[in-house]
Amino acid sequence: MGSGGYDLAVGVQYLNLNGSAPRCEHVDSLVPVTPLAATCRECQARGLGWLRLLVCLACGWVACSDDSPQHHALAHYEETDHPLAAELGSGQDHRWCYVHQRDV
Ligand SMILES: [Zn+2]
Ligand SMILES: [Zn+2]
Ligand SMILES: [Zn+2]
């Protein structure tokens, strides 16, 4: 009893690894945004550095990426629920969805 549900959960994870995850519906409502800055303002204010910058595709907020020490783009998502970000200067065609946790 109960083992069937466990097997089903494992199967779902396997499907996701094969690229069968539900498509990201967040990209459907994208409109062009203008980046509001050329730096991570929070890092700059504290004299800290970053690896890459992401621009929020909902409001244009610019913050440091998840592989930077301070994760300010992630903090922006947690504050605002804006799901999509693109690397600043990438032409916004390489997008990350925080909700779906993958490139979209
Ligand atoms: Zn999404
Ligand atoms: Zn930052
Ligand atoms: Zn935003």
mmCIF file of C-alpha atoms and ligand atoms in Angstrom:
data_model
loop_
_atom_site.group_PDB
_atom_site.id
_atom_site.type_symbol
_atom_site.label_atom_id
_atom_site.label_comp_id
_atom_site.label_asym_id
_atom_site.label_seq_id
_atom_site.Cartn_x
_atom_site.Cartn_y
_atom_site.Cartn_z
ATOM 1 C CA MET A 1 0.000 0.000 0.000
ATOM 2 C CA GLY A 2 1.303 3.430 -0.883
ATOM 3 C CA SER A 3 4.220 2.296 -3.023
ATOM 4 C CA GLY A 4 2.304 2.998 -6.245
ATOM 5 C CA GLY A 5 2.152 6.721 -5.497
ATOM 6 C CA TYR A 6 5.882 6.815 -4.890
ATOM 7 C CA ASP A 7 6.609 5.127 -8.217
ATOM 8 C CA LEU A 8 4.418 7.670 -10.011
ATOM 9 C CA ALA A 9 6.357 10.581 -8.470
ATOM 10 C CA VAL A 10 9.666 9.123 -9.687
ATOM 11 C CA GLY A 11 8.195 8.709 -13.161
ATOM 12 C CA VAL A 12 7.239 12.375 -13.322
ATOM 13 C CA GLN A 13 10.799 13.457 -12.490
ATOM 14 C CA TYR A 14 12.131 11.180 -15.222
ATOM 15 C CA LEU A 15 9.761 12.738 -17.757
ATOM 16 C CA ASN A 16 10.976 16.219 -16.804
ATOM 17 C CA LEU A 17 14.588 15.200 -17.427
ATOM 18 C CA ASN A 18 13.573 14.101 -20.912
ATOM 19 C CA GLY A 19 12.303 17.569 -21.767
ATOM 20 C CA SER A 20 8.634 16.673 -21.379
ATOM 21 C CA ALA A 21 7.939 19.341 -18.752
ATOM 22 C CA PRO A 22 4.896 21.561 -19.343
ATOM 23 C CA ARG A 23 5.711 24.482 -21.585
ATOM 24 C CA CYS A 24 6.250 27.850 -19.965
ATOM 25 C CA GLU A 25 3.121 29.940 -20.441
ATOM 26 C CA HIS A 26 4.867 33.004 -18.996
ATOM 27 C CA VAL A 27 6.564 33.763 -22.319
ATOM 28 C CA ASP A 28 3.137 34.230 -23.938
ATOM 29 C CA SER A 29 2.554 37.513 -22.118
ATOM 30 C CA LEU A 30 5.990 39.009 -22.694
ATOM 31 C CA VAL A 31 6.213 42.603 -23.840
ATOM 32 C CA PRO A 32 9.469 44.401 -24.668
ATOM 33 C CA VAL A 33 11.091 46.077 -21.676
ATOM 34 C CA THR A 34 13.926 48.558 -21.437
ATOM 35 C CA PRO A 35 16.595 47.693 -18.840
ATOM 36 C CA LEU A 36 16.442 50.263 -16.042
ATOM 37 C CA ALA A 37 20.163 50.141 -15.240
ATOM 38 C CA ALA A 38 23.517 48.853 -16.461
ATOM 39 C CA THR A 39 24.622 47.566 -13.055
ATOM 40 C CA CYS A 40 23.202 45.756 -10.041
ATOM 41 C CA ARG A 41 22.312 48.790 -7.953
ATOM 42 C CA GLU A 42 22.197 46.858 -4.681
ATOM 43 C CA CYS A 43 25.654 45.360 -5.197
ATOM 44 C CA GLN A 44 27.015 48.702 -6.362
ATOM 45 C CA ALA A 45 25.643 50.462 -3.282
ATOM 46 C CA ARG A 46 27.500 47.962 -1.066
ATOM 47 C CA GLY A 47 30.696 47.910 -3.111
ATOM 48 C CA LEU A 48 30.174 44.257 -4.072
ATOM 49 C CA GLY A 49 30.765 42.491 -7.382
ATOM 50 C CA TRP A 50 28.782 40.155 -9.612
ATOM 51 C CA LEU A 51 29.407 37.633 -12.386
ATOM 52 C CA ARG A 52 26.499 38.380 -14.716
ATOM 53 C CA LEU A 53 23.495 40.692 -14.779
ATOM 54 C CA LEU A 54 19.897 39.725 -15.470
ATOM 55 C CA VAL A 55 17.110 42.015 -16.609
ATOM 56 C CA CYS A 56 13.576 41.310 -15.385
ATOM 57 C CA LEU A 57 11.344 40.876 -18.422
ATOM 58 C CA ALA A 58 8.290 42.139 -16.540
ATOM 59 C CA CYS A 59 9.572 45.510 -15.330
ATOM 60 C CA GLY A 60 13.131 46.000 -16.602
ATOM 61 C CA TRP A 61 14.769 45.703 -13.170
ATOM 62 C CA VAL A 62 18.462 44.821 -13.459
ATOM 63 C CA ALA A 63 20.093 42.645 -10.802
ATOM 64 C CA CYS A 64 22.905 40.148 -10.424
ATOM 65 C CA SER A 65 22.448 36.542 -11.533
ATOM 66 C CA ASP A 66 22.060 33.405 -9.462
ATOM 67 C CA ASP A 67 25.726 32.492 -9.936
ATOM 68 C CA SER A 68 26.749 35.851 -8.463
ATOM 69 C CA PRO A 69 27.433 36.036 -4.712
ATOM 70 C CA GLN A 70 24.359 38.102 -3.797
ATOM 71 C CA HIS A 71 21.561 36.632 -6.024
ATOM 72 C CA HIS A 72 19.694 39.921 -6.293
ATOM 73 C CA ALA A 73 17.723 38.792 -9.373
ATOM 74 C CA LEU A 74 16.388 35.875 -7.335
ATOM 75 C CA ALA A 75 15.531 38.290 -4.533
ATOM 76 C CA HIS A 76 13.611 40.411 -7.049
ATOM 77 C CA TYR A 77 11.619 37.366 -8.157
ATOM 78 C CA GLU A 78 10.823 36.448 -4.550
ATOM 79 C CA GLU A 79 9.631 40.006 -3.858
ATOM 80 C CA THR A 80 7.619 40.577 -7.019
ATOM 81 C CA ASP A 81 6.740 37.152 -8.535
ATOM 82 C CA HIS A 82 8.049 38.409 -11.883
ATOM 83 C CA PRO A 83 8.957 35.006 -13.362
ATOM 84 C CA LEU A 84 11.216 35.746 -16.351
ATOM 85 C CA ALA A 85 14.707 37.177 -16.609
ATOM 86 C CA ALA A 86 17.242 37.410 -19.425
ATOM 87 C CA GLU A 87 20.965 38.029 -19.340
ATOM 88 C CA LEU A 88 21.621 41.718 -19.859
ATOM 89 C CA GLY A 89 23.054 42.322 -23.314
ATOM 90 C CA SER A 90 22.014 38.893 -24.621
ATOM 91 C CA GLY A 91 19.249 40.311 -26.807
ATOM 92 C CA GLN A 92 16.754 38.809 -24.347
ATOM 93 C CA ASP A 93 16.498 35.583 -26.348
ATOM 94 C CA HIS A 94 18.106 33.485 -23.620
ATOM 95 C CA ARG A 95 15.462 33.611 -20.909
ATOM 96 C CA TRP A 96 15.220 31.928 -17.547
ATOM 97 C CA CYS A 97 11.863 31.202 -15.899
ATOM 98 C CA TYR A 98 12.045 31.113 -12.096
ATOM 99 C CA VAL A 99 8.668 29.402 -11.848
ATOM 100 C CA HIS A 100 9.552 26.588 -14.251
ATOM 101 C CA GLN A 101 13.240 26.599 -13.199
ATOM 102 C CA ARG A 102 14.584 26.312 -16.733
ATOM 103 C CA ASP A 103 15.474 28.200 -19.891
ATOM 104 C CA VAL A 104 12.423 29.132 -21.918
HETATM 105 ZN ZN ZN B 1 7.376 29.865 -16.801
HETATM 106 ZN ZN ZN B 2 23.476 42.264 -6.780
HETATM 107 ZN ZN ZN B 3 10.492 42.733 -12.226
#
